[in-house]
Amino acid sequence: SIVSDNVYGSNLLTNYLIKCGHKKIGFIGDIFATSSILDRYLGYYKSLLQNGIPVKEEWLLSDRDENGTLHAIAFPKKMPMAFVCNCDEVAYRVVEQLKSEGYRVPEDISIVGFDDYIFATLSTPPLTTFAVDLQLMTEMAVDSILRGIIGDNLSPGRKVISGKLVIRDSVAKL
């Protein structure tokens, strides 16, 4: 399989929030829904551990039901300063929900996404996110398929492809 570096990307995003002065940071995503979301949570968690910031259970929020359908977020009464979202679509939805509830992004709450998909630029404000290198992932997939067709002895495995931090306007510097 060829996958994005979910742990590293989420760790990088969370570290960026901390560098901007955020200490109260939540995570939005159902960690039991996919291995990618779990890995992204682990990157978030690793960053908090490395920076001596406690994880608050009430700031770990589900974004989907048992069938995988996205739903509105049940925000806690006491909100964090920022949220790491498991993907840009969820981050986009969170920004819209927060605005409908009277919050300002990033003035009241900072938001980061993951993937650098269309939702990152459709959002107002545009989302800070981790850009997955789809071009390289595609090239690696095609190469693996072609090598399999010509008969190279490929052993099963996993290739992890990194990406980069894309800084936009959804994070306040405190």
PDB file of N, CA and C in Angstrom, residues 9 26 48 58 65 69 90 102 121 133 135 155 158 164:
ATOM      1  N   GLY A   9       2.322  14.249   9.623  1.00  0.00           N
ATOM      2  CA  GLY A   9       1.546  15.428   9.217  1.00  0.00           C
ATOM      3  C   GLY A   9       0.750  16.027  10.357  1.00  0.00           C
ATOM      4  N   GLY A  26      -7.872  20.625  20.862  1.00  0.00           N
ATOM      5  CA  GLY A  26      -8.705  19.437  20.735  1.00  0.00           C
ATOM      6  C   GLY A  26      -8.463  18.726  19.418  1.00  0.00           C
ATOM      7  N   LEU A  48       1.357  16.680  21.690  1.00  0.00           N
ATOM      8  CA  LEU A  48       0.983  17.134  23.035  1.00  0.00           C
ATOM      9  C   LEU A  48       1.923  16.538  24.079  1.00  0.00           C
ATOM     10  N   GLU A  58     -12.622  15.631  26.994  1.00  0.00           N
ATOM     11  CA  GLU A  58     -13.788  16.379  26.509  1.00  0.00           C
ATOM     12  C   GLU A  58     -13.503  17.147  25.219  1.00  0.00           C
ATOM     13  N   ASP A  65     -21.041   9.062  12.434  1.00  0.00           N
ATOM     14  CA  ASP A  65     -21.777   8.010  13.134  1.00  0.00           C
ATOM     15  C   ASP A  65     -21.153   6.647  12.824  1.00  0.00           C
ATOM     16  N   THR A  69     -21.082   8.279   8.346  1.00  0.00           N
ATOM     17  CA  THR A  69     -21.706   9.507   7.850  1.00  0.00           C
ATOM     18  C   THR A  69     -21.338  10.671   8.763  1.00  0.00           C
ATOM     19  N   VAL A  90     -13.890  17.897   7.118  1.00  0.00           N
ATOM     20  CA  VAL A  90     -14.365  18.053   8.496  1.00  0.00           C
ATOM     21  C   VAL A  90     -14.002  19.444   9.013  1.00  0.00           C
ATOM     22  N   GLY A 102     -21.712  31.538  16.451  1.00  0.00           N
ATOM     23  CA  GLY A 102     -21.225  32.827  16.921  1.00  0.00           C
ATOM     24  C   GLY A 102     -19.736  32.938  17.174  1.00  0.00           C
ATOM     25  N   THR A 121      -9.440  25.449   0.495  1.00  0.00           N
ATOM     26  CA  THR A 121      -9.503  26.775  -0.132  1.00  0.00           C
ATOM     27  C   THR A 121     -10.925  27.303  -0.243  1.00  0.00           C
ATOM     28  N   ASP A 133       1.098  14.533  -0.763  1.00  0.00           N
ATOM     29  CA  ASP A 133       1.727  14.543  -2.087  1.00  0.00           C
ATOM     30  C   ASP A 133       1.073  13.488  -2.975  1.00  0.00           C
ATOM     31  N   GLN A 135       0.657  13.462  -6.176  1.00  0.00           N
ATOM     32  CA  GLN A 135       1.430  13.185  -7.398  1.00  0.00           C
ATOM     33  C   GLN A 135       2.427  12.051  -7.155  1.00  0.00           C
ATOM     34  N   SER A 155       7.771  -7.740  -2.822  1.00  0.00           N
ATOM     35  CA  SER A 155       7.277  -8.232  -1.544  1.00  0.00           C
ATOM     36  C   SER A 155       6.196  -7.270  -1.049  1.00  0.00           C
ATOM     37  N   ARG A 158       4.498  -1.481   2.638  1.00  0.00           N
ATOM     38  CA  ARG A 158       3.813  -0.199   2.785  1.00  0.00           C
ATOM     39  C   ARG A 158       4.831   0.894   2.501  1.00  0.00           C
ATOM     40  N   LYS A 164       3.640  18.341   3.085  1.00  0.00           N
ATOM     41  CA  LYS A 164       4.170  19.586   3.635  1.00  0.00           C
ATOM     42  C   LYS A 164       3.069  20.397   4.310  1.00  0.00           C
TER      43      LYS A 164
END
